[in-house]
């Protein structure tokens, strides 16, 4: 099939590459000239494992092409996938400016039937608004449908998630739309869940908020463990063996970040309240998440006493491993707090340092994790990248001025740290202190 993708971002590019892998022919429209120029040189403006290779393969085979003209994409595909960003506005509501603009462009360039597909994460009833907008601006009597097809990929494993999804959700309100969506996903080996458009839109916000709720529950449990002497990893292990609960997304830490959970949880609360349904269970997720990082900072401050002029090493800047995405990254919030307190920071991240340098040009960007520790009064771990989990703790100890680690992701080898006589603070676990 010929398919169009609007927005060459984290979702759009992965969608394009994966649809091409399944045999479709794709035209991607991107209006950011710098990003587009990069794509035409074979460069992707963000880091996503496996994406570059897959995209190169299909660009070379002419199954994926790029354009700066969104109107060209309206003409090209039988289905047009809207993959533009929906960032939060200052009140935490999703800003629909970009989706609305695409709807108008589609309307103004629509000549024949097209299936317009929302892949961006949008509030329930957005399809109705897109329909109304296209209806208002379209020239002549052209038929179209609007479907919802939420995206569930995770950054860092986006290609794998998209090629082998747990399920594909298609919200449709006509037989023609359903049949086109089934054709798009013919090559995917997973359940295709067909729902009403509104249910599909809600599935996305509900799924993200539920996952964020699980993490938040684990983070609250961690507080209870710290207060009671229990160990959160042991507790969630015991819970997660019950397959109704599972171990997924019960990892306690310094809170969730990223471009989705924080914004989608707030959006769901707004959507619900605007519909007259109070959402205390959703509101508490984001409040608890914010205070989780503040508690971590309080532990650091309590242990180190005066932070002014202290040198601190930070491992991990991205909001999670295997991405260079800094959107809502806990490390960035922590850096702001530590800088305000006068600390000097030596930071490291395998891929997110160039992006961090744009916001914090004044930090020391280390050549490697050990270099970050050089002469530092303590090490703080914000992201559980594999090299940090496997780090040689003897070397870390020898390089730090004080052998103390604040592990915000419970990823450092506790046994080894204890054997080496290091001090280690985790989340929801008793600290390891030499001689205790
Ligand atoms: P992004 O910011 O990475 O990419 C969006 C792209 O769309 C940008 O490159 C932007 O320049 C382009 N764009 C905007 N308006 C355009 C227009 N009119 N014509 C052409 N290009 C245009 O955003 P993203 O992270 O890919 O997210 C896209 C949507 O998918 C959001 O609604 C998000 O909530 C949702 N989502 C994101 C993820 C994720 O992991 N990032 C996962 C699932 C769902
Ligand atoms: C999320 C959803 O998982 C995905 O389905 C959706 O399409 C987009 O939003 P993403 O934000 O890429 O994906 O990453 P994810 O792996 O879900 O992690 C989000 C945040 O939660 C990260 O900051 C991560 O560190 C944190 N997290 C995750 C925890 O703190 N504990 C966990 O157990 C899991």
Short mmCIF file of N, CA, C and O in Angstrom, two decimals, residues 127-225:
data_model
loop_
_atom_site.label_atom_id
_atom_site.label_comp_id
_atom_site.label_asym_id
_atom_site.label_seq_id
_atom_site.Cartn_x
_atom_site.Cartn_y
_atom_site.Cartn_z
N UNK A 127 -10.89 12.88 17.14
CA UNK A 127 -11.27 12.48 15.77
C UNK A 127 -12.49 13.28 15.32
O UNK A 127 -12.57 13.70 14.16
N UNK A 128 -13.42 13.48 16.25
CA UNK A 128 -14.62 14.27 15.89
C UNK A 128 -14.22 15.67 15.47
O UNK A 128 -14.74 16.23 14.51
N UNK A 129 -13.25 16.24 16.20
CA UNK A 129 -12.80 17.60 15.88
C UNK A 129 -12.05 17.63 14.55
O UNK A 129 -12.19 18.57 13.77
N UNK A 130 -11.23 16.60 14.31
CA UNK A 130 -10.50 16.54 13.03
C UNK A 130 -11.51 16.47 11.88
O UNK A 130 -11.40 17.16 10.87
N UNK A 131 -12.53 15.63 12.07
CA UNK A 131 -13.58 15.47 11.06
C UNK A 131 -14.25 16.80 10.77
O UNK A 131 -14.43 17.19 9.62
N UNK A 132 -14.59 17.49 11.86
CA UNK A 132 -15.29 18.77 11.72
C UNK A 132 -14.38 19.77 10.99
O UNK A 132 -14.80 20.51 10.12
N UNK A 133 -13.10 19.78 11.37
CA UNK A 133 -12.15 20.73 10.76
C UNK A 133 -11.98 20.43 9.27
O UNK A 133 -12.04 21.34 8.44
N UNK A 134 -11.78 19.15 8.94
CA UNK A 134 -11.61 18.81 7.51
C UNK A 134 -12.89 19.18 6.76
O UNK A 134 -12.85 19.80 5.69
N UNK A 135 -14.03 18.85 7.35
CA UNK A 135 -15.32 19.15 6.72
C UNK A 135 -15.48 20.63 6.45
O UNK A 135 -16.04 21.05 5.43
N UNK A 136 -14.98 21.44 7.36
CA UNK A 136 -15.10 22.89 7.25
C UNK A 136 -14.23 23.47 6.14
O UNK A 136 -14.60 24.41 5.47
N UNK A 137 -13.01 22.91 5.98
CA UNK A 137 -12.05 23.51 5.05
C UNK A 137 -11.95 22.80 3.69
O UNK A 137 -11.32 23.31 2.78
N UNK A 138 -12.54 21.61 3.60
CA UNK A 138 -12.37 20.84 2.35
C UNK A 138 -13.08 21.55 1.19
O UNK A 138 -14.13 22.16 1.37
N UNK A 139 -12.43 21.43 0.00
CA UNK A 139 -13.05 22.06 -1.18
C UNK A 139 -13.83 20.99 -1.93
O UNK A 139 -13.26 20.01 -2.38
N UNK A 140 -15.10 21.15 -2.06
CA UNK A 140 -15.91 20.19 -2.80
C UNK A 140 -16.40 19.05 -1.93
O UNK A 140 -16.20 19.05 -0.71
N UNK A 141 -16.98 18.05 -2.59
CA UNK A 141 -17.63 16.97 -1.86
C UNK A 141 -16.72 15.72 -1.88
O UNK A 141 -16.95 14.78 -2.64
N UNK A 142 -15.67 15.75 -1.06
CA UNK A 142 -14.73 14.62 -1.05
C UNK A 142 -14.98 13.80 0.21
O UNK A 142 -15.09 14.36 1.31
N UNK A 143 -15.04 12.47 0.05
CA UNK A 143 -15.32 11.60 1.18
C UNK A 143 -14.00 11.27 1.91
O UNK A 143 -12.95 11.17 1.29
N UNK A 144 -14.06 11.13 3.20
CA UNK A 144 -12.88 10.72 3.99
C UNK A 144 -13.36 10.08 5.29
O UNK A 144 -14.51 10.25 5.68
N UNK A 145 -12.46 9.32 5.93
CA UNK A 145 -12.74 8.78 7.26
C UNK A 145 -11.61 9.19 8.18
O UNK A 145 -10.49 9.44 7.72
N UNK A 146 -11.90 9.23 9.48
CA UNK A 146 -10.85 9.48 10.47
C UNK A 146 -10.81 8.27 11.40
O UNK A 146 -11.83 7.87 11.95
N UNK A 147 -9.63 7.68 11.54
CA UNK A 147 -9.46 6.52 12.43
C UNK A 147 -8.45 6.86 13.51
O UNK A 147 -7.66 7.79 13.37
N UNK A 148 -8.50 6.10 14.58
CA UNK A 148 -7.52 6.26 15.66
C UNK A 148 -6.64 5.00 15.71
O UNK A 148 -7.17 3.88 15.63
N UNK A 149 -5.33 5.20 15.77
CA UNK A 149 -4.42 4.05 15.79
C UNK A 149 -3.27 4.39 16.74
O UNK A 149 -2.18 4.73 16.32
N UNK A 150 -3.55 4.36 18.05
CA UNK A 150 -2.54 4.82 19.02
C UNK A 150 -1.24 4.03 18.93
O UNK A 150 -1.23 2.86 18.57
N UNK A 151 -0.16 4.71 19.30
CA UNK A 151 1.17 4.11 19.21
C UNK A 151 1.63 3.73 20.62
O UNK A 151 1.55 4.54 21.54
N UNK A 152 2.14 2.50 20.76
CA UNK A 152 2.56 2.03 22.09
C UNK A 152 4.07 1.80 22.18
O UNK A 152 4.54 1.21 23.16
N UNK A 153 4.84 2.24 21.18
CA UNK A 153 6.28 1.97 21.22
C UNK A 153 6.95 2.66 22.40
O UNK A 153 6.47 3.69 22.88
N UNK A 154 8.04 2.07 22.85
CA UNK A 154 8.89 2.70 23.88
C UNK A 154 10.15 3.19 23.21
O UNK A 154 10.71 2.48 22.37
N UNK A 155 10.63 4.35 23.59
CA UNK A 155 11.91 4.81 23.08
C UNK A 155 12.98 3.85 23.58
O UNK A 155 12.88 3.31 24.68
N UNK A 156 13.99 3.64 22.76
CA UNK A 156 15.06 2.70 23.16
C UNK A 156 14.81 1.31 22.62
O UNK A 156 15.75 0.55 22.41
N UNK A 157 13.54 0.95 22.40
CA UNK A 157 13.22 -0.35 21.80
C UNK A 157 12.09 -0.16 20.80
O UNK A 157 11.26 -1.05 20.60
N UNK A 158 12.06 1.03 20.18
CA UNK A 158 10.92 1.42 19.35
C UNK A 158 10.75 0.54 18.11
O UNK A 158 9.62 0.20 17.74
N UNK A 159 11.87 0.16 17.48
CA UNK A 159 11.77 -0.62 16.25
C UNK A 159 11.20 -2.01 16.56
O UNK A 159 10.24 -2.47 15.93
N UNK A 160 11.77 -2.63 17.56
CA UNK A 160 11.33 -3.96 17.99
C UNK A 160 9.85 -3.91 18.43
O UNK A 160 9.05 -4.75 18.04
N UNK A 161 9.51 -2.90 19.22
CA UNK A 161 8.12 -2.75 19.70
C UNK A 161 7.15 -2.60 18.54
O UNK A 161 6.02 -3.10 18.59
N UNK A 162 7.59 -1.88 17.50
CA UNK A 162 6.68 -1.61 16.38
C UNK A 162 6.56 -2.81 15.45
O UNK A 162 5.49 -3.10 14.93
N UNK A 163 7.67 -3.51 15.26
CA UNK A 163 7.60 -4.68 14.37
C UNK A 163 6.91 -5.85 15.04
O UNK A 163 6.28 -6.67 14.38
N UNK A 164 7.03 -5.93 16.37
CA UNK A 164 6.40 -7.05 17.09
C UNK A 164 5.55 -6.52 18.24
O UNK A 164 5.88 -6.73 19.42
N UNK A 165 4.47 -5.83 17.93
CA UNK A 165 3.67 -5.24 19.02
C UNK A 165 2.85 -6.30 19.77
O UNK A 165 2.56 -7.36 19.21
N UNK A 166 2.49 -6.00 21.02
CA UNK A 166 1.60 -6.89 21.77
C UNK A 166 0.23 -6.91 21.11
O UNK A 166 -0.46 -7.91 21.08
N UNK A 167 -0.17 -5.74 20.63
CA UNK A 167 -1.46 -5.60 19.93
C UNK A 167 -1.43 -4.33 19.11
O UNK A 167 -0.61 -3.44 19.37
N UNK A 168 -2.34 -4.28 18.13
CA UNK A 168 -2.55 -3.04 17.39
C UNK A 168 -3.99 -2.64 17.64
O UNK A 168 -4.89 -3.48 17.54
N UNK A 169 -4.19 -1.39 18.02
CA UNK A 169 -5.56 -0.93 18.28
C UNK A 169 -6.00 -0.03 17.12
O UNK A 169 -5.28 0.90 16.75
N UNK A 170 -7.16 -0.33 16.56
CA UNK A 170 -7.70 0.49 15.47
C UNK A 170 -9.10 0.94 15.86
O UNK A 170 -10.01 0.11 16.02
N UNK A 171 -9.26 2.25 16.02
CA UNK A 171 -10.59 2.80 16.29
C UNK A 171 -11.18 3.29 14.98
O UNK A 171 -10.60 4.17 14.34
N UNK A 172 -12.30 2.70 14.57
CA UNK A 172 -12.87 3.05 13.26
C UNK A 172 -14.37 3.25 13.39
O UNK A 172 -15.00 2.72 14.31
N UNK A 173 -14.93 4.02 12.44
CA UNK A 173 -16.39 4.12 12.46
C UNK A 173 -17.00 3.86 11.09
O UNK A 173 -18.09 4.30 10.80
N UNK A 174 -16.25 3.12 10.23
CA UNK A 174 -16.86 2.69 8.96
C UNK A 174 -16.18 1.39 8.54
O UNK A 174 -15.04 1.10 8.93
N UNK A 175 -16.89 0.62 7.73
CA UNK A 175 -16.36 -0.67 7.25
C UNK A 175 -15.14 -0.42 6.37
O UNK A 175 -14.17 -1.17 6.40
N UNK A 176 -15.19 0.67 5.59
CA UNK A 176 -14.08 0.97 4.69
C UNK A 176 -12.81 1.28 5.50
O UNK A 176 -11.71 0.80 5.18
N UNK A 177 -12.97 2.06 6.56
CA UNK A 177 -11.82 2.40 7.41
C UNK A 177 -11.25 1.13 8.05
O UNK A 177 -10.03 0.93 8.08
N UNK A 178 -12.14 0.25 8.51
CA UNK A 178 -11.66 -1.00 9.14
C UNK A 178 -10.90 -1.85 8.14
O UNK A 178 -9.81 -2.36 8.43
N UNK A 179 -11.44 -1.94 6.94
CA UNK A 179 -10.78 -2.79 5.95
C UNK A 179 -9.41 -2.22 5.56
O UNK A 179 -8.43 -2.96 5.41
N UNK A 180 -9.31 -0.90 5.45
CA UNK A 180 -8.00 -0.29 5.13
C UNK A 180 -7.00 -0.52 6.27
O UNK A 180 -5.83 -0.85 6.03
N UNK A 181 -7.45 -0.34 7.50
CA UNK A 181 -6.55 -0.54 8.65
C UNK A 181 -6.08 -2.00 8.71
O UNK A 181 -4.92 -2.28 9.00
N UNK A 182 -6.98 -2.93 8.41
CA UNK A 182 -6.58 -4.35 8.42
C UNK A 182 -5.54 -4.62 7.33
O UNK A 182 -4.63 -5.41 7.52
N UNK A 183 -5.69 -3.94 6.20
CA UNK A 183 -4.72 -4.12 5.11
C UNK A 183 -3.35 -3.55 5.52
O UNK A 183 -2.32 -4.15 5.26
N UNK A 184 -3.37 -2.39 6.18
CA UNK A 184 -2.10 -1.79 6.64
C UNK A 184 -1.36 -2.78 7.54
O UNK A 184 -0.14 -2.97 7.42
N UNK A 185 -2.10 -3.42 8.44
CA UNK A 185 -1.46 -4.28 9.45
C UNK A 185 -1.47 -5.77 9.09
O UNK A 185 -1.22 -6.61 9.96
N UNK A 186 -1.73 -6.07 7.81
CA UNK A 186 -1.80 -7.48 7.36
C UNK A 186 -0.53 -8.25 7.72
O UNK A 186 -0.59 -9.40 8.15
N UNK A 187 0.61 -7.63 7.59
CA UNK A 187 1.88 -8.34 7.81
C UNK A 187 2.30 -8.42 9.28
O UNK A 187 3.39 -8.91 9.57
N UNK A 188 1.48 -7.95 10.20
CA UNK A 188 1.88 -7.94 11.62
C UNK A 188 1.26 -9.14 12.33
O UNK A 188 0.07 -9.42 12.18
N UNK A 189 2.10 -9.84 13.10
CA UNK A 189 1.65 -11.06 13.76
C UNK A 189 1.23 -10.73 15.20
O UNK A 189 1.99 -10.96 16.15
N UNK A 190 0.06 -10.15 15.36
CA UNK A 190 -0.42 -9.79 16.70
C UNK A 190 -1.93 -9.56 16.63
O UNK A 190 -2.46 -9.39 15.53
N UNK A 191 -2.60 -9.55 17.78
CA UNK A 191 -4.05 -9.27 17.72
C UNK A 191 -4.32 -7.85 17.22
O UNK A 191 -3.62 -6.92 17.60
N UNK A 192 -5.30 -7.73 16.34
CA UNK A 192 -5.75 -6.42 15.87
C UNK A 192 -7.06 -6.15 16.63
O UNK A 192 -8.05 -6.86 16.45
N UNK A 193 -7.01 -5.16 17.50
CA UNK A 193 -8.19 -4.85 18.33
C UNK A 193 -8.96 -3.73 17.64
O UNK A 193 -8.46 -2.61 17.53
N UNK A 194 -10.16 -4.04 17.17
CA UNK A 194 -10.96 -3.01 16.49
C UNK A 194 -12.01 -2.48 17.47
O UNK A 194 -12.74 -3.26 18.09
N UNK A 195 -12.01 -1.17 17.64
CA UNK A 195 -12.92 -0.55 18.62
C UNK A 195 -13.58 0.68 17.99
O UNK A 195 -13.27 1.04 16.86
N UNK A 196 -14.44 1.33 18.77
CA UNK A 196 -14.95 2.63 18.34
C UNK A 196 -13.78 3.61 18.38
O UNK A 196 -12.77 3.35 19.06
N UNK A 197 -13.90 4.72 17.68
CA UNK A 197 -12.80 5.69 17.63
C UNK A 197 -12.51 6.23 19.04
O UNK A 197 -11.35 6.30 19.47
N UNK A 198 -13.55 6.59 19.77
CA UNK A 198 -13.36 7.15 21.11
C UNK A 198 -12.69 6.16 22.06
O UNK A 198 -11.81 6.54 22.84
N UNK A 199 -13.10 4.90 22.00
CA UNK A 199 -12.48 3.90 22.89
C UNK A 199 -11.00 3.78 22.58
O UNK A 199 -10.16 3.68 23.49
N UNK A 200 -10.68 3.79 21.31
CA UNK A 200 -9.27 3.66 20.91
C UNK A 200 -8.47 4.85 21.44
O UNK A 200 -7.37 4.68 21.98
N UNK A 201 -9.02 6.04 21.30
CA UNK A 201 -8.32 7.23 21.81
C UNK A 201 -8.08 7.10 23.32
O UNK A 201 -7.01 7.41 23.83
N UNK A 202 -9.08 6.58 24.01
CA UNK A 202 -8.96 6.47 25.47
C UNK A 202 -8.00 5.35 25.87
O UNK A 202 -7.31 5.46 26.90
N UNK A 203 -7.93 4.29 25.06
CA UNK A 203 -7.02 3.17 25.38
C UNK A 203 -5.59 3.70 25.56
O UNK A 203 -4.86 3.27 26.45
N UNK A 204 -5.20 4.65 24.71
CA UNK A 204 -3.82 5.15 24.78
C UNK A 204 -3.55 5.88 26.09
O UNK A 204 -2.61 5.56 26.82
N UNK A 205 -4.39 6.85 26.43
CA UNK A 205 -4.16 7.58 27.68
C UNK A 205 -4.31 6.67 28.90
O UNK A 205 -3.58 6.80 29.88
N UNK A 206 -5.26 5.73 28.81
CA UNK A 206 -5.48 4.82 29.93
C UNK A 206 -4.28 3.89 30.11
O UNK A 206 -3.83 3.64 31.24
N UNK A 207 -3.71 3.41 29.01
CA UNK A 207 -2.56 2.49 29.11
C UNK A 207 -1.37 3.20 29.72
O UNK A 207 -0.73 2.68 30.66
N UNK A 208 -1.04 4.38 29.21
CA UNK A 208 0.12 5.09 29.75
C UNK A 208 -0.09 5.46 31.21
O UNK A 208 0.83 5.34 32.03
N UNK A 209 -1.29 5.88 31.56
CA UNK A 209 -1.53 6.29 32.95
C UNK A 209 -1.49 5.07 33.87
O UNK A 209 -1.02 5.17 35.01
N UNK A 210 -1.95 3.94 33.37
CA UNK A 210 -1.92 2.74 34.22
C UNK A 210 -0.48 2.29 34.48
O UNK A 210 -0.11 1.92 35.61
N UNK A 211 0.36 2.36 33.43
CA UNK A 211 1.78 2.00 33.62
C UNK A 211 2.44 2.98 34.58
O UNK A 211 3.22 2.58 35.46
N UNK A 212 2.11 4.26 34.44
CA UNK A 212 2.67 5.28 35.34
C UNK A 212 2.18 5.04 36.77
O UNK A 212 2.91 5.25 37.74
N UNK A 213 0.95 4.56 36.88
CA UNK A 213 0.39 4.26 38.21
C UNK A 213 1.14 3.09 38.86
O UNK A 213 1.45 3.12 40.06
N UNK A 214 1.49 2.09 38.04
CA UNK A 214 2.24 0.94 38.59
C UNK A 214 3.60 1.42 39.13
O UNK A 214 4.01 1.06 40.23
N UNK A 215 4.29 2.25 38.34
CA UNK A 215 5.60 2.76 38.78
C UNK A 215 5.41 3.57 40.06
O UNK A 215 6.19 3.45 41.01
N UNK A 216 4.37 4.37 40.08
CA UNK A 216 4.13 5.24 41.23
C UNK A 216 3.82 4.40 42.47
O UNK A 216 4.24 4.73 43.58
N UNK A 217 3.09 3.31 42.28
CA UNK A 217 2.80 2.42 43.40
C UNK A 217 4.11 1.86 43.96
O UNK A 217 4.34 1.84 45.17
N UNK A 218 5.00 1.46 43.04
CA UNK A 218 6.30 0.91 43.48
C UNK A 218 7.10 1.99 44.21
O UNK A 218 7.77 1.70 45.21
N UNK A 219 7.02 3.22 43.73
CA UNK A 219 7.77 4.30 44.38
C UNK A 219 7.21 4.62 45.76
O UNK A 219 7.95 4.92 46.70
N UNK A 220 5.88 4.53 45.88
CA UNK A 220 5.28 4.74 47.21
C UNK A 220 5.67 3.58 48.14
O UNK A 220 6.02 3.79 49.31
N UNK A 221 5.67 2.34 47.58
CA UNK A 221 6.09 1.17 48.38
C UNK A 221 7.52 1.36 48.87
O UNK A 221 7.87 0.98 50.00
N UNK A 222 8.35 1.94 47.99
CA UNK A 222 9.76 2.16 48.34
C UNK A 222 9.86 3.05 49.59
O UNK A 222 10.69 2.81 50.47
N UNK A 223 8.98 4.03 49.67
CA UNK A 223 9.00 4.92 50.85
C UNK A 223 8.63 4.11 52.09
O UNK A 223 9.24 4.28 53.16
N UNK A 224 7.64 3.24 51.92
CA UNK A 224 7.20 2.41 53.05
C UNK A 224 8.34 1.46 53.45
O UNK A 224 8.56 1.22 54.65
N UNK A 225 9.05 0.96 52.47
CA UNK A 225 10.18 0.06 52.76
C UNK A 225 11.27 0.81 53.51
O UNK A 225 11.84 0.29 54.49
#
